[in-house]
PDB file of C-alpha atoms in Angstrom:
ATOM      1  CA  VAL S  65    -152.509 -49.121  40.649  1.00  0.00           C
ATOM      2  CA  THR S  66    -149.668 -49.653  41.120  1.00  0.00           C
ATOM      3  CA  ASP S  67    -147.335 -48.555  44.157  1.00  0.00           C
ATOM      4  CA  SER S  68    -144.146 -47.603  42.440  1.00  0.00           C
ATOM      5  CA  LEU S  69    -145.311 -44.449  40.676  1.00  0.00           C
ATOM      6  CA  PRO S  70    -144.894 -41.542  42.270  1.00  0.00           C
ATOM      7  CA  ALA S  71    -148.023 -39.871  41.083  1.00  0.00           C
ATOM      8  CA  THR S  72    -151.314 -38.648  42.157  1.00  0.00           C
ATOM      9  CA  LYS S  73    -154.001 -41.743  42.221  1.00  0.00           C
ATOM     10  CA  VAL S  74    -158.059 -41.250  41.782  1.00  0.00           C
ATOM     11  CA  VAL S  75    -159.345 -44.862  43.559  1.00  0.00           C
ATOM     12  CA  ILE S  76    -162.253 -46.473  44.976  1.00  0.00           C
ATOM     13  CA  ASP S  77    -162.454 -48.962  48.002  1.00  0.00           C
ATOM     14  CA  ASN S  78    -162.347 -52.142  47.030  1.00  0.00           C
ATOM     15  CA  PHE S  79    -161.896 -53.781  50.074  1.00  0.00           C
ATOM     16  CA  LYS S  80    -165.036 -52.433  51.267  1.00  0.00           C
ATOM     17  CA  ALA S  81    -166.242 -52.992  48.075  1.00  0.00           C
ATOM     18  CA  GLY S  82    -166.113 -57.035  48.653  1.00  0.00           C
ATOM     19  CA  TYR S  83    -167.857 -56.563  52.122  1.00  0.00           C
ATOM     20  CA  ASP S  84    -170.573 -54.277  51.462  1.00  0.00           C
ATOM     21  CA  ALA S  85    -171.576 -56.663  48.472  1.00  0.00           C
ATOM     22  CA  THR S  86    -170.908 -59.539  50.466  1.00  0.00           C
ATOM     23  CA  MET S  87    -172.341 -58.005  53.988  1.00  0.00           C
ATOM     24  CA  HIS S  88    -175.885 -57.046  51.170  1.00  0.00           C
ATOM     25  CA  LEU S  89    -175.824 -60.882  50.505  1.00  0.00           C
ATOM     26  CA  ILE S  90    -175.194 -62.077  53.654  1.00  0.00           C
ATOM     27  CA  GLU S  91    -178.325 -59.428  54.511  1.00  0.00           C
ATOM     28  CA  GLN S  92    -179.969 -61.345  52.328  1.00  0.00           C
ATOM     29  CA  ASN S  93    -180.368 -64.926  53.933  1.00  0.00           C
ATOM     30  CA  CYS S  94    -177.790 -65.977  52.409  1.00  0.00           C
ATOM     31  CA  LYS S  95    -175.323 -67.975  53.553  1.00  0.00           C
ATOM     32  CA  SER S  96    -173.925 -69.897  50.888  1.00  0.00           C
ATOM     33  CA  ILE S  97    -172.126 -67.203  49.375  1.00  0.00           C
ATOM     34  CA  MET S  98    -169.964 -67.712  46.197  1.00  0.00           C
ATOM     35  CA  HIS S  99    -166.778 -66.369  45.301  1.00  0.00           C
ATOM     36  CA  ILE S 100    -165.781 -64.593  41.517  1.00  0.00           C
ATOM     37  CA  THR S 101    -163.024 -63.523  41.217  1.00  0.00           C
ATOM     38  CA  GLY S 102    -159.872 -62.172  38.850  1.00  0.00           C
ATOM     39  CA  ASN S 103    -156.220 -62.697  39.455  1.00  0.00           C
ATOM     40  CA  LEU S 104    -155.474 -61.755  43.099  1.00  0.00           C
ATOM     41  CA  THR S 105    -152.129 -60.309  42.291  1.00  0.00           C
ATOM     42  CA  ARG S 106    -154.162 -57.308  41.461  1.00  0.00           C
ATOM     43  CA  ASN S 107    -154.566 -55.168  44.118  1.00  0.00           C
ATOM     44  CA  VAL S 108    -158.575 -54.550  42.986  1.00  0.00           C
ATOM     45  CA  TYR S 109    -159.312 -58.206  42.949  1.00  0.00           C
ATOM     46  CA  LYS S 110    -157.258 -59.275  46.593  1.00  0.00           C
ATOM     47  CA  ASP S 111    -158.900 -56.542  47.775  1.00  0.00           C
ATOM     48  CA  ARG S 112    -162.328 -57.280  47.079  1.00  0.00           C
ATOM     49  CA  TYR S 113    -162.103 -61.062  48.652  1.00  0.00           C
ATOM     50  CA  GLU S 114    -160.102 -59.723  51.498  1.00  0.00           C
ATOM     51  CA  GLY S 115    -163.489 -58.350  51.785  1.00  0.00           C
ATOM     52  CA  TYR S 116    -165.573 -60.801  50.830  1.00  0.00           C
ATOM     53  CA  ARG S 117    -163.426 -63.396  53.707  1.00  0.00           C
ATOM     54  CA  LYS S 118    -163.561 -60.382  56.541  1.00  0.00           C
ATOM     55  CA  ALA S 119    -167.477 -60.109  55.460  1.00  0.00           C
ATOM     56  CA  LEU S 120    -167.839 -63.221  55.832  1.00  0.00           C
ATOM     57  CA  ALA S 121    -165.749 -63.819  58.664  1.00  0.00           C
ATOM     58  CA  ASP S 122    -167.514 -60.570  60.714  1.00  0.00           C
ATOM     59  CA  ARG S 123    -170.685 -62.967  60.501  1.00  0.00           C
ATOM     60  CA  ASN S 124    -169.134 -66.015  61.815  1.00  0.00           C
ATOM     61  CA  ILE S 125    -169.752 -67.518  57.851  1.00  0.00           C
ATOM     62  CA  PRO S 126    -167.379 -70.021  57.819  1.00  0.00           C
ATOM     63  CA  PHE S 127    -165.062 -69.305  54.447  1.00  0.00           C
ATOM     64  CA  SER S 128    -165.054 -72.243  51.917  1.00  0.00           C
ATOM     65  CA  GLU S 129    -162.734 -72.487  49.083  1.00  0.00           C
ATOM     66  CA  ASP S 130    -165.254 -74.216  47.169  1.00  0.00           C
ATOM     67  CA  LEU S 131    -166.990 -71.599  47.439  1.00  0.00           C
ATOM     68  CA  PHE S 132    -164.795 -69.589  45.537  1.00  0.00           C
ATOM     69  CA  ILE S 133    -163.398 -69.464  41.953  1.00  0.00           C
ATOM     70  CA  THR S 134    -160.618 -67.222  40.232  1.00  0.00           C
ATOM     71  CA  ASN S 135    -160.722 -66.647  36.495  1.00  0.00           C
ATOM     72  CA  ASP S 136    -160.339 -64.470  34.050  1.00  0.00           C
ATOM     73  CA  LEU S 137    -163.836 -63.187  34.308  1.00  0.00           C
ATOM     74  CA  SER S 138    -163.919 -63.909  30.341  1.00  0.00           C
ATOM     75  CA  GLU S 139    -167.703 -65.001  29.071  1.00  0.00           C
ATOM     76  CA  GLN S 140    -165.697 -68.068  28.410  1.00  0.00           C
ATOM     77  CA  GLU S 141    -165.006 -68.250  31.775  1.00  0.00           C
ATOM     78  CA  ILE S 142    -168.166 -67.688  33.908  1.00  0.00           C
ATOM     79  CA  TYR S 143    -169.880 -69.824  31.707  1.00  0.00           C
ATOM     80  CA  ASN S 144    -167.618 -72.922  32.725  1.00  0.00           C
ATOM     81  CA  ALA S 145    -167.855 -71.433  36.190  1.00  0.00           C
ATOM     82  CA  VAL S 146    -171.508 -71.444  36.060  1.00  0.00           C
ATOM     83  CA  THR S 147    -172.451 -74.661  34.045  1.00  0.00           C
ATOM     84  CA  HIS S 148    -169.729 -76.659  34.706  1.00  0.00           C
ATOM     85  CA  ASN S 149    -169.297 -75.536  38.348  1.00  0.00           C
ATOM     86  CA  ILE S 150    -172.083 -74.078  40.391  1.00  0.00           C
ATOM     87  CA  LEU S 151    -174.971 -75.711  38.276  1.00  0.00           C
ATOM     88  CA  LYS S 152    -173.232 -79.332  38.778  1.00  0.00           C
ATOM     89  CA  ARG S 153    -173.693 -78.667  42.618  1.00  0.00           C
ATOM     90  CA  LYS S 154    -176.280 -81.135  44.705  1.00  0.00           C
ATOM     91  CA  GLN S 155    -176.777 -77.721  46.313  1.00  0.00           C
ATOM     92  CA  LEU S 156    -176.466 -74.431  44.639  1.00  0.00           C
ATOM     93  CA  PRO S 157    -174.641 -71.687  46.646  1.00  0.00           C
ATOM     94  CA  ASP S 158    -177.771 -68.997  47.725  1.00  0.00           C
ATOM     95  CA  GLY S 159    -175.709 -66.094  47.191  1.00  0.00           C
ATOM     96  CA  LEU S 160    -173.599 -65.275  44.312  1.00  0.00           C
ATOM     97  CA  PHE S 161    -170.609 -62.056  44.316  1.00  0.00           C
ATOM     98  CA  ALA S 162    -168.950 -61.794  41.083  1.00  0.00           C
ATOM     99  CA  THR S 163    -166.447 -58.787  40.763  1.00  0.00           C
ATOM    100  CA  ASN S 164    -167.208 -57.557  37.335  1.00  0.00           C
ATOM    101  CA  ASP S 165    -170.463 -56.589  36.406  1.00  0.00           C
ATOM    102  CA  SER S 166    -170.201 -58.419  33.202  1.00  0.00           C
ATOM    103  CA  ALA S 167    -170.104 -61.532  34.427  1.00  0.00           C
ATOM    104  CA  ALA S 168    -172.808 -60.851  36.879  1.00  0.00           C
ATOM    105  CA  ALA S 169    -174.832 -60.350  34.580  1.00  0.00           C
ATOM    106  CA  TYR S 170    -173.760 -63.067  32.384  1.00  0.00           C
ATOM    107  CA  ALA S 171    -174.061 -65.066  34.789  1.00  0.00           C
ATOM    108  CA  LEU S 172    -177.299 -64.241  36.112  1.00  0.00           C
ATOM    109  CA  MET S 173    -178.468 -64.379  31.831  1.00  0.00           C
ATOM    110  CA  LEU S 174    -177.075 -68.330  32.520  1.00  0.00           C
ATOM    111  CA  PHE S 175    -178.839 -69.075  36.127  1.00  0.00           C
ATOM    112  CA  LYS S 176    -182.336 -68.093  33.936  1.00  0.00           C
ATOM    113  CA  GLU S 177    -181.581 -69.935  31.157  1.00  0.00           C
ATOM    114  CA  ALA S 178    -181.019 -72.844  33.657  1.00  0.00           C
ATOM    115  CA  GLY S 179    -184.429 -72.569  35.144  1.00  0.00           C
ATOM    116  CA  ILE S 180    -182.788 -70.765  38.350  1.00  0.00           C
ATOM    117  CA  ARG S 181    -184.603 -68.343  40.297  1.00  0.00           C
ATOM    118  CA  VAL S 182    -182.632 -65.332  40.771  1.00  0.00           C
ATOM    119  CA  PRO S 183    -183.003 -63.790  43.268  1.00  0.00           C
ATOM    120  CA  GLU S 184    -184.939 -67.171  45.069  1.00  0.00           C
ATOM    121  CA  ASP S 185    -182.723 -69.673  44.333  1.00  0.00           C
ATOM    122  CA  ILE S 186    -179.155 -67.329  43.960  1.00  0.00           C
ATOM    123  CA  ALA S 187    -179.001 -63.602  44.528  1.00  0.00           C
ATOM    124  CA  ILE S 188    -176.423 -61.766  42.567  1.00  0.00           C
ATOM    125  CA  VAL S 189    -174.495 -58.877  42.915  1.00  0.00           C
ATOM    126  CA  GLY S 190    -171.454 -57.494  40.867  1.00  0.00           C
ATOM    127  CA  PHE S 191    -169.271 -54.875  41.320  1.00  0.00           C
ATOM    128  CA  ASN S 192    -167.302 -52.783  38.608  1.00  0.00           C
TER     129      ASN S 192
END
């Protein structure tokens, strides 16, 4: 949504959505929450990212660049993030917040194919 057009807009509160999605994972006892999002120059992804950061801060969970991935959220990029980043770690994050549902669903499939139990090994929230 551009602010430069004087037009009626119907929007959701993306900050609150990011906050609530992250808080849901925290309430499931997740403490190491990976965030995969799109380009932060787009207000949708920037606001969801800021909600993620605020939820972590409110629960005294430090933000880690190591748990943050930004890409175009395409199937190929989600495949790369899961197989070449997340699954290569000594310890998996215990939560994943993906800022679109298809990315979350594809990550879920990749985890299951790798023998990772969802939500026991990693809980996933998608929001779109």
